[in-house]
Coordinates of N, CA and C in Angstrom, one line a residue:
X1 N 158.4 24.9 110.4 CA 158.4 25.1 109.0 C 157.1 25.7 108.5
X2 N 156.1 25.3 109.2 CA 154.7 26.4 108.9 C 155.2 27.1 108.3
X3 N 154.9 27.6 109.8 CA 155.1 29.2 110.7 C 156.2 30.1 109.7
X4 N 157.7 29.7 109.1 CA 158.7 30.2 108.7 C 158.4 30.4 107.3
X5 N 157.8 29.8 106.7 CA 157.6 29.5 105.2 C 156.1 29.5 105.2
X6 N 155.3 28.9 105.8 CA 153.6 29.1 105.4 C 153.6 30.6 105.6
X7 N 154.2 31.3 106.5 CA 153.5 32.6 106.6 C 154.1 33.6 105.6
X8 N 155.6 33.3 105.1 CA 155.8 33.7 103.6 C 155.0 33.8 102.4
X9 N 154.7 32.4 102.5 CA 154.0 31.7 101.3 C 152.5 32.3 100.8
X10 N 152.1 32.8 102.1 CA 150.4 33.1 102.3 C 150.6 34.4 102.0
X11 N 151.3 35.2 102.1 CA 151.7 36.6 102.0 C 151.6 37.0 100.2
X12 N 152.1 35.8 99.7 CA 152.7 36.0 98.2 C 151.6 35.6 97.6
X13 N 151.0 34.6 97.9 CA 149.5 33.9 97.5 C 148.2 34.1 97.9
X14 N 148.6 34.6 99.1 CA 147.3 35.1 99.0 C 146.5 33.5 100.0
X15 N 145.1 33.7 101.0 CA 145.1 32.8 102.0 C 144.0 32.1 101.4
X16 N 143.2 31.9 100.1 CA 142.7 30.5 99.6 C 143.8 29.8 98.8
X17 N 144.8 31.1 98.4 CA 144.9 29.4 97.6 C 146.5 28.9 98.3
X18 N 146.7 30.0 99.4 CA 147.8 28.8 100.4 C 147.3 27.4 101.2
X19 N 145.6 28.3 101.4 CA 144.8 26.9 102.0 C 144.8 25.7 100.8
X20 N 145.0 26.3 99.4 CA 144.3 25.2 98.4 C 146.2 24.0 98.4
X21 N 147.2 25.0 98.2 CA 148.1 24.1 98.2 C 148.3 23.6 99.9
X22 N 147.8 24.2 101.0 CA 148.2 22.8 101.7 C 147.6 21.9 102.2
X23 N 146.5 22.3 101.7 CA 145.0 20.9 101.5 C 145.5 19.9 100.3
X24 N 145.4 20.2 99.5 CA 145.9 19.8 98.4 C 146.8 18.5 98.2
X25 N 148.3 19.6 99.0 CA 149.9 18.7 99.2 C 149.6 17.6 100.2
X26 N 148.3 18.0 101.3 CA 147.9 17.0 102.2 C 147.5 15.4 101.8
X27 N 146.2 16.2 100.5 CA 145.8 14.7 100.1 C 146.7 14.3 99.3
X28 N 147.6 15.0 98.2 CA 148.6 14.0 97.6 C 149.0 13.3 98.1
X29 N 150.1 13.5 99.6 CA 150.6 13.0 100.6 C 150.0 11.5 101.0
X30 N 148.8 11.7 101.3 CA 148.1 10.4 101.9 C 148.0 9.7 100.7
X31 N 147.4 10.1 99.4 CA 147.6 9.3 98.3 C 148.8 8.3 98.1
X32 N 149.7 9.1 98.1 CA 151.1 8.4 97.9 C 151.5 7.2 98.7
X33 N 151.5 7.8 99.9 CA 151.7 6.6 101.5 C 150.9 5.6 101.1
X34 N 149.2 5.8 100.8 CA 148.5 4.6 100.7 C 148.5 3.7 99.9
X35 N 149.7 4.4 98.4 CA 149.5 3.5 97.0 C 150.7 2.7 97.4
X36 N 151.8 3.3 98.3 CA 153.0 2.4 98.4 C 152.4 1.5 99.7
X37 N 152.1 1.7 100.3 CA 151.8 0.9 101.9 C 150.6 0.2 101.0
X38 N 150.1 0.1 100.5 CA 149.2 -0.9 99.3 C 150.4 -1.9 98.3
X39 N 150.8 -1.0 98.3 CA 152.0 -2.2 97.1 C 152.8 -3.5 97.9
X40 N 153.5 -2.6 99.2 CA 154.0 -3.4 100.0 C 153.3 -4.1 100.5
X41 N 152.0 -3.7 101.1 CA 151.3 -5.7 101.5 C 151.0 -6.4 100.6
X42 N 150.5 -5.6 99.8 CA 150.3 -6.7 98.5 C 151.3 -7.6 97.9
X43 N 152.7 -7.5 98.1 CA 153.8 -8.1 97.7 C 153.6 -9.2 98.6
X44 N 153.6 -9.2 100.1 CA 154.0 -9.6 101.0 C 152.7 -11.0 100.8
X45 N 151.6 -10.5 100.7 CA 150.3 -10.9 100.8 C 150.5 -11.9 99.4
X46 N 150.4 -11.7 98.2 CA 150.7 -12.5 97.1 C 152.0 -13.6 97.1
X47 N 152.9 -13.2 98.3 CA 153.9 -14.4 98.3 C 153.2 -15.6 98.8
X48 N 152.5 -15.0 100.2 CA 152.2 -16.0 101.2 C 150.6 -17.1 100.7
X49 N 150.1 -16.4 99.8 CA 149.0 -16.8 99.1 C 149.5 -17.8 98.2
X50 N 150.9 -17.6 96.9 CA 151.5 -18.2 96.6 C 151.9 -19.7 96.5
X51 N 152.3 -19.5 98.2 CA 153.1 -20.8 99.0 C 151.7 -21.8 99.7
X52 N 149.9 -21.6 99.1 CA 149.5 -22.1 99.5 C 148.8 -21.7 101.4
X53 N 149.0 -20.6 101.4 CA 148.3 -20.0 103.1 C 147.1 -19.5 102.5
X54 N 145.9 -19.6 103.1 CA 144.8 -19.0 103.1 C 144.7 -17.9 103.5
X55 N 143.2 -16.4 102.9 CA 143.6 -15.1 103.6 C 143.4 -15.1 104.9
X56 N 142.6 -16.2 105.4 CA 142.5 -16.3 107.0 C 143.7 -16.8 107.6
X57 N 144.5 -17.3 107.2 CA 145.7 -17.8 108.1 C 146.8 -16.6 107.9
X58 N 147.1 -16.1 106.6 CA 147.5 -14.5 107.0 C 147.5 -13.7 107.3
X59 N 146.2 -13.2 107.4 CA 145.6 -12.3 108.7 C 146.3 -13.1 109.9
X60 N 145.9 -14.4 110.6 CA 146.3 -14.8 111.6 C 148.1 -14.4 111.8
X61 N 148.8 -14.9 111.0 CA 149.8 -14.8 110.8 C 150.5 -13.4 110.8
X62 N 149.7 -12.8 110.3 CA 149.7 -10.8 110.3 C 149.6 -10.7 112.0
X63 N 148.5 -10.7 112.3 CA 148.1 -10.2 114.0 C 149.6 -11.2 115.0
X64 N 149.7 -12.1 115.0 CA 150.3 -12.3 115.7 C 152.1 -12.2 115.4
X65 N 152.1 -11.7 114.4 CA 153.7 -11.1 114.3 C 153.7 -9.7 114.9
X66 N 152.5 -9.0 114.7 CA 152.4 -7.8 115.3 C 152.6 -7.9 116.3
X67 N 152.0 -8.6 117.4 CA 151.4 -8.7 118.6 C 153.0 -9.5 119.1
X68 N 153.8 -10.6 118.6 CA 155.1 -11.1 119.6 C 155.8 -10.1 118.5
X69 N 156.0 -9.0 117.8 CA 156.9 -8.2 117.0 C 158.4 -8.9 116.4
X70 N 158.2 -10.5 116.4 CA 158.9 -11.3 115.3 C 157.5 -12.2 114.3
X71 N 158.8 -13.1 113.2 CA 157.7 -13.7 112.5 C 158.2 -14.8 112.2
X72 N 157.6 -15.8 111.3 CA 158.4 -16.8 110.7 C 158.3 -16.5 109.4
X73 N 159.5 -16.7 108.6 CA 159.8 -16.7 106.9 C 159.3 -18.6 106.9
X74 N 158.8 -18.1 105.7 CA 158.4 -19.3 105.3 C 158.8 -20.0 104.3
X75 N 159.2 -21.3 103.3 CA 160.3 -22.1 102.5 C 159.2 -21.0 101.3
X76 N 160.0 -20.0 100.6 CA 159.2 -19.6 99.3 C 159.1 -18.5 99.1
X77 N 159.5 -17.8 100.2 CA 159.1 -16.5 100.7 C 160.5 -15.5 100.9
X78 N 160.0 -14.5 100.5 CA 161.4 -13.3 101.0 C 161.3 -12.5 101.9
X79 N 162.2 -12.3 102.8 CA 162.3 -11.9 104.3 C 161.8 -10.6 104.4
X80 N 162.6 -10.2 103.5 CA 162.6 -8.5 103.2 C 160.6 -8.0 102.8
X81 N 160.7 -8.9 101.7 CA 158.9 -8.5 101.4 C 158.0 -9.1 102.2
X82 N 158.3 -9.8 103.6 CA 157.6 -10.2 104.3 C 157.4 -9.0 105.7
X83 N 158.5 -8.7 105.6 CA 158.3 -7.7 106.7 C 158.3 -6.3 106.4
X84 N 158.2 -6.1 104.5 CA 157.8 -5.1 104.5 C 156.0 -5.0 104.6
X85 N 155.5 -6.0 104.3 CA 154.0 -6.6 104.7 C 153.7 -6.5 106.3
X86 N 154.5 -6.5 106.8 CA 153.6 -6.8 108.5 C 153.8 -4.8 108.4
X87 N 154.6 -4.9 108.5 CA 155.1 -3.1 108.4 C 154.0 -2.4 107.8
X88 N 154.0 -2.5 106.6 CA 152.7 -1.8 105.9 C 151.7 -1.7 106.4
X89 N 150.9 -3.5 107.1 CA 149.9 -3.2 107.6 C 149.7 -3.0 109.4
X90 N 150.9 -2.3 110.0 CA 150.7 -2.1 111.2 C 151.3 -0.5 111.5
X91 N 151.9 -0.1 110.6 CA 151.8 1.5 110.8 C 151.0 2.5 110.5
X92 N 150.5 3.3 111.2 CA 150.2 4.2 111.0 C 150.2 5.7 110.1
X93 N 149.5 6.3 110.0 CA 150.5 7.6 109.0 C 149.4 8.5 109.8
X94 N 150.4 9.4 110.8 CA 149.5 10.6 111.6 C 150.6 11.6 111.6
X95 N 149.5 12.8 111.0 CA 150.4 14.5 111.1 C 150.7 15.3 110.1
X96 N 150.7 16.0 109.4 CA 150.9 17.1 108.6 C 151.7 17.2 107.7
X97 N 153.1 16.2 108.1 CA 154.5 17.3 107.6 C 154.4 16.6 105.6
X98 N 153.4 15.8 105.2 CA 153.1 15.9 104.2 C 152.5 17.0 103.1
X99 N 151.6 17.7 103.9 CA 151.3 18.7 103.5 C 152.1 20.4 103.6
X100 N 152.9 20.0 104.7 CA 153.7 21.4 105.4 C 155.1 20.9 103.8
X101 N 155.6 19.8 103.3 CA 156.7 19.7 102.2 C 155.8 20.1 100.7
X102 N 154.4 20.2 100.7 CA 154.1 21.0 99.9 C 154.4 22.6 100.2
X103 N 153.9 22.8 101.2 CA 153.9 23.8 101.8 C 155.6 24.7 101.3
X104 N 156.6 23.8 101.5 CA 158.1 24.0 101.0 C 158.3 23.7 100.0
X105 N 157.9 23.3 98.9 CA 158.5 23.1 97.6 C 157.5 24.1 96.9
X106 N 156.2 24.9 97.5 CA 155.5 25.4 96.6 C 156.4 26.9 96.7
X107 N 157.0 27.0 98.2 CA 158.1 28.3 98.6 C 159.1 28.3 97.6
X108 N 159.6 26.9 97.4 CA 161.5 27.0 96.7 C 161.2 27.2 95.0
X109 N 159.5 26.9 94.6 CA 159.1 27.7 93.4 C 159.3 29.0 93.4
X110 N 158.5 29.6 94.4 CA 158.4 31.3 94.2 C 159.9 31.8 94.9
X111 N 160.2 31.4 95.3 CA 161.6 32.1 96.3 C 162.6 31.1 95.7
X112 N 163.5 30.6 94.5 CA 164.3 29.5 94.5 C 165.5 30.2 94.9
X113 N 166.0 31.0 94.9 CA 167.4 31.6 94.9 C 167.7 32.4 96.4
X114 N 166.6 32.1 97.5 CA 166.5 33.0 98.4 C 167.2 32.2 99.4
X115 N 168.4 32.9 99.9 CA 169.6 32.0 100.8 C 169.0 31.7 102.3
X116 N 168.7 30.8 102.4 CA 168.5 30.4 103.7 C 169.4 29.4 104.7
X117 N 169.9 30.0 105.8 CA 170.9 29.2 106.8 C 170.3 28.5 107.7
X118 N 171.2 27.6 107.8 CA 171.0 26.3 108.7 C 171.4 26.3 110.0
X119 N 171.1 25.9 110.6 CA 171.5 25.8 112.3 C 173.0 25.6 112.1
X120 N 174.2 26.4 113.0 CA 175.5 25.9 112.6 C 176.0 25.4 111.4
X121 N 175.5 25.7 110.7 CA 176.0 26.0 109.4 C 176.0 27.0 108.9
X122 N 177.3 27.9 108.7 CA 177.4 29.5 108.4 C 177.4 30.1 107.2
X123 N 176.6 28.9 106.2 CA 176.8 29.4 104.9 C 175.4 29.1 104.3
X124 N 175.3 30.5 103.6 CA 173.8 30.2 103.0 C 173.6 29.2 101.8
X125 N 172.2 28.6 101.4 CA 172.2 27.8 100.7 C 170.5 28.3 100.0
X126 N 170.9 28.3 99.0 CA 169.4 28.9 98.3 C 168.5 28.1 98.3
X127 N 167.1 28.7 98.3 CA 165.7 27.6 98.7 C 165.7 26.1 97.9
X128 N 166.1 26.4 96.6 CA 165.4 25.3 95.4 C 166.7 24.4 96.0
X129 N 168.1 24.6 96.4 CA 168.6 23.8 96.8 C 168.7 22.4 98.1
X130 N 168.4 23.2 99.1 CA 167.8 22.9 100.5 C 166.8 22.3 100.2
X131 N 165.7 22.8 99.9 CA 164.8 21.8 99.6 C 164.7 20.5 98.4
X132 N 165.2 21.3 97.6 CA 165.4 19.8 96.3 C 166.1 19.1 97.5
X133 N 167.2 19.1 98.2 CA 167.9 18.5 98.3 C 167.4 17.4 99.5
X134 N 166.4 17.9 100.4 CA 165.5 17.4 101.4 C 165.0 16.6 100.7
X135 N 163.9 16.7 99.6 CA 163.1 15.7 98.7 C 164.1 14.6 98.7
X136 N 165.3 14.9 97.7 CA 165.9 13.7 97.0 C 166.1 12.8 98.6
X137 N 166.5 13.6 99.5 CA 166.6 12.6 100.8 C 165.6 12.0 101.3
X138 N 164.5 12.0 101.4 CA 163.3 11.5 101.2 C 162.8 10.8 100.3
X139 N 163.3 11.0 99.1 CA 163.3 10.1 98.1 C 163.8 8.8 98.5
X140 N 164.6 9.3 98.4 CA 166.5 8.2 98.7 C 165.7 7.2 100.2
X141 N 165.4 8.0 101.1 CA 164.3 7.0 102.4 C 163.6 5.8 101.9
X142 N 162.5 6.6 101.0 CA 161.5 5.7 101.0 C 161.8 4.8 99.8
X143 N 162.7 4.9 99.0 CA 163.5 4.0 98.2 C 164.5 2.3 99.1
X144 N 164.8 2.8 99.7 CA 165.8 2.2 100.5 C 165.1 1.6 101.7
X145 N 163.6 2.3 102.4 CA 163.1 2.2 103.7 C 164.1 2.2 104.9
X146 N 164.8 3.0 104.4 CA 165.8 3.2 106.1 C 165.6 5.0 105.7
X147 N 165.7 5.4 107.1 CA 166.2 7.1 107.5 C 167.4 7.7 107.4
X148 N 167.4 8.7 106.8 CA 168.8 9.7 106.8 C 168.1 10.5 108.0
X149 N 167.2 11.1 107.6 CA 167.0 12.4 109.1 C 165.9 11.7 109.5
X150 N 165.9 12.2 111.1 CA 165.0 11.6 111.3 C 164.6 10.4 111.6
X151 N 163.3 10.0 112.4 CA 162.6 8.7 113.2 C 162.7 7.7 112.2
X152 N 162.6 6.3 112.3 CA 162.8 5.2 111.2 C 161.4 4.7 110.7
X153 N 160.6 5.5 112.0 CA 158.6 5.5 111.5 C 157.9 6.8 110.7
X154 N 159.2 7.1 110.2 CA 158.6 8.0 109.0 C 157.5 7.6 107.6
X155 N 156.7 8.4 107.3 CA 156.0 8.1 106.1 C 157.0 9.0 104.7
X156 N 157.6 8.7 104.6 CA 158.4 9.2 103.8 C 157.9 9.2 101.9
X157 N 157.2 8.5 101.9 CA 156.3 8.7 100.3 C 155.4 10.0 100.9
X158 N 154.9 10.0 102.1 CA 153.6 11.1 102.5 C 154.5 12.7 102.0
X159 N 155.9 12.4 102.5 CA 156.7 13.5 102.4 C 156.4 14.0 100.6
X160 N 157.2 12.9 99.9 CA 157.6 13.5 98.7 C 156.0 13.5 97.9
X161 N 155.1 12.5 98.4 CA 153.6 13.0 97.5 C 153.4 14.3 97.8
X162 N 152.8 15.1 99.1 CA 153.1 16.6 99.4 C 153.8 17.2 98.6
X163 N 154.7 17.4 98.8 CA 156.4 18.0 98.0 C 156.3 18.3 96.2
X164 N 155.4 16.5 95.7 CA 154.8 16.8 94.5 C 153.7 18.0 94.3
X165 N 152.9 17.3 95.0 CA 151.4 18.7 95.0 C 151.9 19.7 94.7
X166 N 152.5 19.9 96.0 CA 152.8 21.4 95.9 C 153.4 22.1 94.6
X167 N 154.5 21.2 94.2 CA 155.3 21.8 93.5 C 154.5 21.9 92.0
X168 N 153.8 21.3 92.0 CA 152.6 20.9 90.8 C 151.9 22.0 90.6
X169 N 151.5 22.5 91.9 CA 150.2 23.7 91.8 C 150.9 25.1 91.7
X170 N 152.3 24.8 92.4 CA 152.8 26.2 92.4 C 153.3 26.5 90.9
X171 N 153.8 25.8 90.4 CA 154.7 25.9 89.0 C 153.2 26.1 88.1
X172 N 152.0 25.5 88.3 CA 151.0 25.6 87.1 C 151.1 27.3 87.5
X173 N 150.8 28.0 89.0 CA 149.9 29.3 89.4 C 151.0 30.1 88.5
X174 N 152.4 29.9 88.8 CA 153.5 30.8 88.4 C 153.5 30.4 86.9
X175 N 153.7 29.4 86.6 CA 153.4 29.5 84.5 C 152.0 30.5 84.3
X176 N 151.1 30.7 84.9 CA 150.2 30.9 84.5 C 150.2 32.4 84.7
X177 N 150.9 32.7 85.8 CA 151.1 34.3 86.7 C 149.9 34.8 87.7
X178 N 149.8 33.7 87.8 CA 148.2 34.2 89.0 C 147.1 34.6 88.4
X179 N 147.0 33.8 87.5 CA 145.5 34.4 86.9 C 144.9 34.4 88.2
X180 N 143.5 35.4 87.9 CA 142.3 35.7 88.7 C 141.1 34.5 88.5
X181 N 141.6 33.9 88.2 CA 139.8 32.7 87.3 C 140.2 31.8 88.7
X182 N 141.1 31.2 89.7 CA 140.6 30.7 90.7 C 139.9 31.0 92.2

């Protein structure tokens, strides 16, 4: 997806400010992951504080659900915001493709109507489509925390924060028509 669309994208933009949107769509990305992966332990964290557990016995309680990869629900507590808490604080967020869906939505700005085909699929489908339509499924993920495409250890807010940036910076450069002031 670079390679197919970054090297489009840099052509039309020119190579600071492709660097600027996918630096940019990078840190949105990580923004995003970190404010939801923050919300979700904090739910999880505020129940069990709640019901009377200290933050030392949470933490305890945290490491060793990680470590036997079950847990105990406890009388007060919701299953679902409990294990979205062990989850939050035991995954990781490593790799790019937050930055690379800036990288695509800043494309389906400049290019919206440009038909692009899909593997075995013989019919074209224009950029702003294909990609809106990737977002909203990514949306739809990290709404839901299950996968439509794709691993179920996705950072899927990393996706659509990216996706924002991008689409942010491209729509200001294009309202604006490329001024020269950056």
């Amino acid at each position: 997806a670079l390679w197919m669309f970054g090297s489009v994208l840099e052509q039309s933009v020119g190579q600071r400010r492709f660097l600027f949107i996918y630096f940019s769509a990078g840190l949105g990305a990580v923004v995003l992951q970190l404010a939801f992966t923050f919300y979700n332990f904090n739910a999880g964290f505020e129940q069990l504080l709640a019901i009377g557990l200290s933050p030392d016995e949470i933490y305890r309680y945290i490491y060793k659900a990680v470590d036997s990869n079950s847990f105990r629900v406890f009388s007060g507590t919701d299953e679902s915001t409990i294990r979205s808490m062990i989850g939050a604080y035991s995954t990781p967020m490593v790799g790019a493709s937050g930055a690379i869906f800036g990288v695509l939505a800043a494309f389906a700005i400049i290019y919206p109507n440009l038909p692009l085909y899909i593997i075995f699929i013989p019919i074209p489908i224009k950029a702003k489509y294909l990609i809106g339509g990737y977002f909203f499924i990514e949306v739809f993920s990290g709404l839901t925390n299950s996968s439509v495409l794709g691993p179920s250890n996705t950072a899927h807010w990393a996706h659509v924060g990216g996706a924002v940036v991008g689409f942010i910076v491209m729509w200001y450069w294009k309202k604006h028509q490329f001024d020269q002031s950056f």
